[in-house]
Amino acid sequence: MTVVNEMSDRIQAQRLLLAQMMEMIDIVRGDAIRSRPGPFRKAEAIPLFKPQSVSERAAYVSEELRKLATEHVELSEFVRAMNEVVRRLEITSVISLEEDLQEIRAQWLDDVVTEPGDTRALEVEPSARVDAASLLIDSLRRERRKPTVQEKRTLHQAYEALAQGARTTLPYQPMPLPGHGVTQTHMSVTDPGEGHVHGTTTREEFMRGVIVHVEHLERANQDRSSLESYRIPSVLNVAKVRMHVGNRAPVTSFIGRPLFDSGRFHLDLWKVVHTMAAAASAMFQQGVAECKFAMERMTASQIIEFMRCLRSNVLRNPRTQYLSAAFNLNTPIIDDRNGTERRVTDRREIGLLGIELVKEGGFDKVTWDGSADTYPSVPVMEQIPHATAVELVHRAHERGLLTYFSAGFRLPQISAAVYAGVDGVGIGGAQILRYMDMETGFHGPFQPENIPAILAARDEAARSPLGRAAALLARLDWAYSQGRISESQNKLRIQLYEALCRKDVEALISDGPREVAA
């Protein structure tokens, strides 16, 4: 081995060691926050910078340890031990430092075991390394066990490969069609990424009837005109989440609203479309099943043109990778399609208009969002009546579009979404899955312990007469959109829609299972 190769191997080993230290700091900090009584406080946003070189990572670790010592004096011994590893980084063998780090991990984290576990070497092509790590994660999840030290190192080697351009090539899970999944209404558990890696994807039962959605939720109490309610996440985070999910659930990503530099639609359209198409294409190449775009700051005719142009420039498999258009029910739309301008402000009308625009623009899914300038948001299901929610979902399904509600969901609002038969519910952030400083708006650790309650609320609603009726209507509406429905089934479909709007469905579903089109 040449001197150059030896230096390269040492640098790579140091990077891997420091990456593990960064993860350990995050986990220990999260545990300390969870155990501390009183309101959560945070003065800084989630960092955008991701240190890569050895010097960058060493400086980052040192700074985070300094903050940790200030914020949590009870962790002083952990900080001291970790600082000692950093101090010896250039003068001690990485093998010796790794042994010291594992002693710290065993004392403070207890997240690995000493059994042999999976000892397969991963000195292979980077994408194969990532795929092997994804399969390892799936095994750990199914066997409900902690990784060994070697397996933990394997995962970090895969993270390094992802950061250097490798990707998961194993099959991904596409979006379920209405009435054909394990449940009709899927919980779109939402996080910028780290919460999914260390929470959502760690338990098999956490991903039943779940969409693993990646987006940046933190907006620091800013109004929507200054800062989007939801923003595009790090593509590296998306890649990590995809590796951890494997094919257990669909992975989706938010892209955002168009950025018009000049404020003149046609002058900016070329750049906007190509920029957003490139972002979505990068996500789809990771095995993402859906990318979502916010339809804001455009008139109705501009929205249609934007969707058509974007659709024709995104690299994806259109049969299994979908484009979703999000319409904010609190943001008026100027409908200028017929040569005159009409300002649409009513939430129901905005929702119905969204269906028309998505169909004309050629996207696959319509999202109705209820966020406003306040955060946490007022639940969207409290902003529209039950009959309107049912109508929106029904009209979209019968036109061959998937559906989604977002904003403000907590446990009490889940049943209302299930009773509407919607395909997906955006749930996460400070509403239920993240700590948040109510003064600054900055987010804290993920709360995976709340996922079972979320899924239980969904399942209970799905078993009820209204939930069963909504699922049956979704299946019939989808069959209607595909032209695969009999006359008697279509009659039932119309009756079921009217009954569901009235919440009077028992007579239609009490006779037991009915033959429904595939």
Coordinates of C-alpha atoms in Angstrom, one line a residue, residues 117-409:
G117 CA -24.4 -10.0 14.7
D118 CA -23.8 -9.3 11.0
T119 CA -20.1 -9.3 10.4
R120 CA -20.1 -9.2 6.6
A121 CA -17.4 -7.0 5.1
L122 CA -18.6 -4.1 3.0
E123 CA -15.4 -3.3 1.1
V124 CA -17.5 -3.2 -2.1
E125 CA -18.9 -0.8 -4.7
P126 CA -20.6 2.1 -2.8
S127 CA -24.2 1.5 -4.1
A128 CA -23.9 -2.2 -3.1
R129 CA -22.7 -1.0 0.3
V130 CA -25.8 1.2 0.7
D131 CA -28.1 -1.6 -0.4
A132 CA -26.4 -4.0 2.1
A133 CA -26.9 -1.4 4.9
S134 CA -30.6 -1.0 3.9
L135 CA -31.1 -4.8 4.2
L136 CA -29.2 -4.8 7.5
I137 CA -31.6 -2.1 8.8
D138 CA -34.6 -4.2 7.7
S139 CA -33.2 -7.2 9.6
L140 CA -32.6 -5.2 12.8
R141 CA -36.1 -3.8 12.6
R142 CA -37.7 -7.2 12.0
E143 CA -35.6 -8.9 14.7
R144 CA -36.2 -6.0 17.1
R145 CA -32.6 -5.8 18.2
K146 CA -29.9 -3.3 18.6
P147 CA -27.0 -3.2 16.1
T148 CA -23.6 -4.5 17.1
V149 CA -20.5 -2.2 17.0
Q150 CA -19.6 -3.5 13.6
E151 CA -23.1 -3.1 12.3
K152 CA -23.2 0.5 13.6
R153 CA -19.9 1.1 11.7
T154 CA -21.5 -0.4 8.6
L155 CA -24.4 2.0 8.7
H156 CA -22.0 5.0 9.0
Q157 CA -20.0 3.7 6.1
A158 CA -23.2 3.7 4.1
Y159 CA -23.9 7.2 5.1
E160 CA -20.5 8.3 3.8
A161 CA -21.2 6.5 0.6
L162 CA -24.5 8.4 0.2
A163 CA -22.7 11.7 0.8
Q164 CA -20.3 10.8 -2.0
G165 CA -23.1 10.1 -4.6
A166 CA -24.1 6.5 -4.0
R167 CA -27.8 5.7 -3.7
T168 CA -30.1 2.9 -2.7
T169 CA -30.9 0.8 -5.7
L170 CA -33.3 -1.7 -4.0
P171 CA -37.0 -1.5 -5.1
Y172 CA -39.0 1.3 -3.5
Q173 CA -42.6 1.2 -2.4
P174 CA -45.0 3.2 -4.6
M175 CA -48.0 5.1 -3.4
P176 CA -51.0 3.0 -2.6
L177 CA -54.1 3.5 -4.8
P178 CA -57.4 4.5 -3.2
G179 CA -59.2 1.6 -1.6
H180 CA -56.3 -0.8 -2.3
G181 CA -53.8 -0.4 0.5
V182 CA -53.6 -2.0 4.0
T183 CA -55.8 0.9 5.0
Q184 CA -57.5 3.7 3.1
T185 CA -56.1 6.7 5.0
H186 CA -52.3 6.6 5.4
M187 CA -50.6 8.7 8.0
S188 CA -47.9 10.7 6.3
V189 CA -45.5 10.9 9.2
T190 CA -43.4 14.0 8.6
D191 CA -39.9 15.1 9.6
P192 CA -36.8 16.8 8.0
G193 CA -35.0 13.4 8.2
E194 CA -33.2 12.7 11.4
G195 CA -36.4 11.8 13.2
H196 CA -37.2 9.2 10.6
V197 CA -33.7 7.7 10.8
H198 CA -33.7 7.3 14.6
G199 CA -37.4 7.0 15.1
T200 CA -40.0 6.2 12.4
T201 CA -38.0 3.6 10.7
T202 CA -36.8 1.7 13.8
R203 CA -39.9 -0.3 14.4
E204 CA -41.8 -2.5 12.0
E205 CA -45.2 -1.5 13.4
F206 CA -44.4 2.2 13.0
M207 CA -44.6 1.9 9.2
R208 CA -47.9 0.0 8.8
G209 CA -50.2 2.2 6.8
V210 CA -47.6 5.0 6.8
I211 CA -46.1 7.3 4.3
V212 CA -42.6 8.4 5.3
H213 CA -42.6 12.1 4.3
V214 CA -39.5 14.3 4.4
E215 CA -39.8 18.0 4.6
H216 CA -38.5 20.9 6.6
L217 CA -41.2 22.1 9.0
E218 CA -39.4 24.6 11.3
R219 CA -40.3 28.2 10.4
A220 CA -39.4 30.1 13.6
N221 CA -42.8 31.9 14.1
Q222 CA -42.5 33.6 10.7
D223 CA -45.6 34.4 8.6
R224 CA -46.2 32.5 5.3
S225 CA -45.4 35.5 3.1
S226 CA -41.8 35.5 4.5
L227 CA -41.3 31.8 4.9
E228 CA -43.1 28.8 3.5
S229 CA -45.0 26.6 6.0
Y230 CA -43.1 23.7 4.6
R231 CA -39.7 23.7 2.8
I232 CA -37.6 21.4 0.8
P233 CA -35.4 19.0 2.9
S234 CA -31.8 18.1 2.4
V235 CA -31.4 15.5 -0.4
L236 CA -28.8 13.8 1.7
N237 CA -31.4 13.4 4.5
V238 CA -33.9 12.0 1.9
A239 CA -31.2 9.5 0.8
K240 CA -30.7 8.4 4.3
V241 CA -34.4 8.0 5.0
R242 CA -34.8 6.0 1.8
M243 CA -32.0 3.7 2.8
H244 CA -33.6 3.2 6.2
V245 CA -37.1 2.6 4.9
G246 CA -36.1 0.3 2.1
N247 CA -39.3 -1.0 0.5
R248 CA -41.4 -1.0 3.7
A249 CA -43.3 2.2 2.9
P250 CA -43.5 5.0 0.3
V251 CA -41.0 7.8 0.9
T252 CA -42.1 11.2 -0.3
S253 CA -40.6 14.7 -0.3
F254 CA -41.7 18.3 -0.4
I255 CA -40.1 20.6 -3.0
G256 CA -41.8 23.9 -2.3
R257 CA -43.4 26.9 -4.1
P258 CA -41.9 28.5 -7.2
L259 CA -39.3 31.2 -6.8
F260 CA -40.1 34.0 -9.2
D261 CA -37.1 36.4 -9.2
S262 CA -38.5 39.2 -11.2
G263 CA -42.2 38.7 -10.3
R264 CA -43.0 38.3 -14.0
F265 CA -44.3 34.7 -14.6
H266 CA -43.2 34.1 -18.2
L267 CA -39.8 35.8 -17.7
D268 CA -39.0 33.5 -14.8
L269 CA -40.7 30.3 -15.9
W270 CA -37.7 28.8 -17.7
K271 CA -35.5 29.0 -14.7
V272 CA -38.2 28.1 -12.2
V273 CA -39.3 25.0 -14.1
H274 CA -35.7 23.7 -14.7
T275 CA -34.6 24.4 -11.1
M276 CA -37.6 22.6 -9.6
A277 CA -37.5 19.8 -12.1
A278 CA -33.9 19.2 -11.3
A279 CA -34.7 19.1 -7.5
A280 CA -37.6 16.7 -8.1
S281 CA -35.5 14.5 -10.4
A282 CA -32.8 14.2 -7.8
M283 CA -35.4 13.1 -5.3
F284 CA -37.0 10.6 -7.7
Q285 CA -33.5 9.1 -8.4
Q286 CA -33.2 8.2 -4.7
G287 CA -36.4 6.1 -5.0
V288 CA -38.9 8.7 -3.7
A289 CA -42.5 7.9 -4.7
E290 CA -43.9 11.4 -4.7
C291 CA -42.7 15.0 -4.9
K292 CA -45.0 17.8 -3.7
F293 CA -45.1 21.4 -5.1
A294 CA -47.0 24.4 -3.6
M295 CA -49.2 26.2 -6.1
E296 CA -48.8 29.7 -4.8
R297 CA -48.2 33.2 -6.2
M298 CA -49.7 32.2 -9.6
T299 CA -53.1 32.7 -11.3
A300 CA -55.1 29.6 -12.3
S301 CA -53.9 29.7 -15.9
Q302 CA -50.3 30.1 -14.8
I303 CA -50.6 27.2 -12.4
I304 CA -51.8 25.0 -15.3
E305 CA -48.9 26.1 -17.5
F306 CA -46.4 25.6 -14.7
M307 CA -47.6 22.1 -14.0
R308 CA -47.5 21.1 -17.6
C309 CA -44.0 22.5 -18.1
L310 CA -42.7 20.9 -14.9
R311 CA -44.3 17.6 -15.7
S312 CA -42.5 17.4 -19.0
N313 CA -39.1 18.1 -17.5
V314 CA -39.0 15.8 -14.5
L315 CA -37.1 12.5 -14.8
R316 CA -39.3 9.8 -13.1
N317 CA -41.3 6.7 -13.7
P318 CA -44.7 8.2 -14.1
R319 CA -46.4 4.9 -13.3
T320 CA -44.9 4.7 -9.8
Q321 CA -43.6 8.2 -9.0
Y322 CA -46.2 10.9 -8.6
L323 CA -46.3 14.7 -8.8
S324 CA -48.5 16.4 -6.2
A325 CA -49.9 19.9 -6.2
A326 CA -50.6 21.6 -2.9
F327 CA -53.3 24.3 -2.6
N328 CA -53.6 26.4 0.5
L329 CA -57.2 26.8 1.5
N330 CA -56.4 30.2 3.1
T331 CA -54.7 31.7 0.1
P332 CA -57.0 33.2 -2.6
I333 CA -56.6 32.2 -6.3
I334 CA -57.3 34.4 -9.3
D335 CA -59.2 32.2 -11.8
D336 CA -58.3 33.8 -15.2
R337 CA -59.0 30.8 -17.4
N338 CA -61.9 32.3 -19.3
G339 CA -60.4 35.7 -20.2
T340 CA -61.8 37.3 -17.1
E341 CA -60.5 37.4 -13.6
R342 CA -62.4 36.0 -10.6
R343 CA -60.9 36.0 -7.1
V344 CA -61.7 32.7 -5.4
T345 CA -61.6 33.0 -1.6
D346 CA -64.0 30.4 -0.2
R347 CA -62.2 27.3 1.1
R348 CA -64.5 24.9 -0.6
E349 CA -64.2 26.7 -3.9
I350 CA -60.4 26.8 -3.6
G351 CA -60.4 23.1 -3.0
L352 CA -62.7 22.3 -6.0
L353 CA -60.7 24.6 -8.2
G354 CA -57.5 22.8 -7.2
I355 CA -59.0 19.6 -8.5
E356 CA -59.7 21.2 -11.9
L357 CA -56.3 22.7 -12.1
V358 CA -54.4 19.5 -11.2
K359 CA -56.4 17.6 -13.8
E360 CA -55.7 20.2 -16.5
G361 CA -52.0 20.4 -15.5
G362 CA -51.5 16.7 -15.6
F363 CA -50.3 16.1 -12.0
D364 CA -51.3 12.9 -10.1
K365 CA -52.4 14.2 -6.7
V366 CA -54.1 17.1 -5.1
T367 CA -53.2 18.3 -1.6
W368 CA -55.4 20.7 0.5
D369 CA -53.4 22.5 3.1
G370 CA -54.8 24.7 5.9
S371 CA -51.7 26.4 7.3
A372 CA -51.7 30.1 7.9
D373 CA -49.5 32.7 9.6
T374 CA -49.8 31.1 13.0
Y375 CA -47.8 28.0 14.1
P376 CA -48.7 25.5 15.2
S377 CA -51.5 25.6 12.6
V378 CA -55.2 25.5 13.2
P379 CA -56.3 21.9 12.2
V380 CA -57.5 21.9 8.6
M381 CA -60.3 19.5 9.5
E382 CA -61.7 22.3 11.8
Q383 CA -61.6 24.8 8.9
I384 CA -63.9 22.9 6.6
P385 CA -67.1 21.0 7.5
H386 CA -67.3 17.2 7.1
A387 CA -69.5 17.3 4.0
T388 CA -66.9 19.6 2.3
A389 CA -64.1 17.3 3.1
V390 CA -66.0 14.3 1.8
E391 CA -66.9 16.2 -1.4
L392 CA -63.4 17.3 -2.1
V393 CA -62.0 13.7 -1.8
H394 CA -64.9 12.2 -3.7
R395 CA -64.6 14.7 -6.6
A396 CA -60.8 14.1 -6.8
H397 CA -61.0 10.3 -6.7
E398 CA -63.6 10.1 -9.4
R399 CA -61.3 12.1 -11.6
G400 CA -58.4 9.8 -11.0
L401 CA -56.5 11.9 -8.5
L402 CA -54.9 10.9 -5.2
T403 CA -55.8 13.1 -2.2
Y404 CA -54.1 14.6 0.9
F405 CA -55.0 16.9 3.8
S406 CA -52.4 18.8 5.9
A407 CA -52.0 21.3 8.7
G408 CA -52.6 21.1 12.4
F409 CA -53.3 17.4 12.8

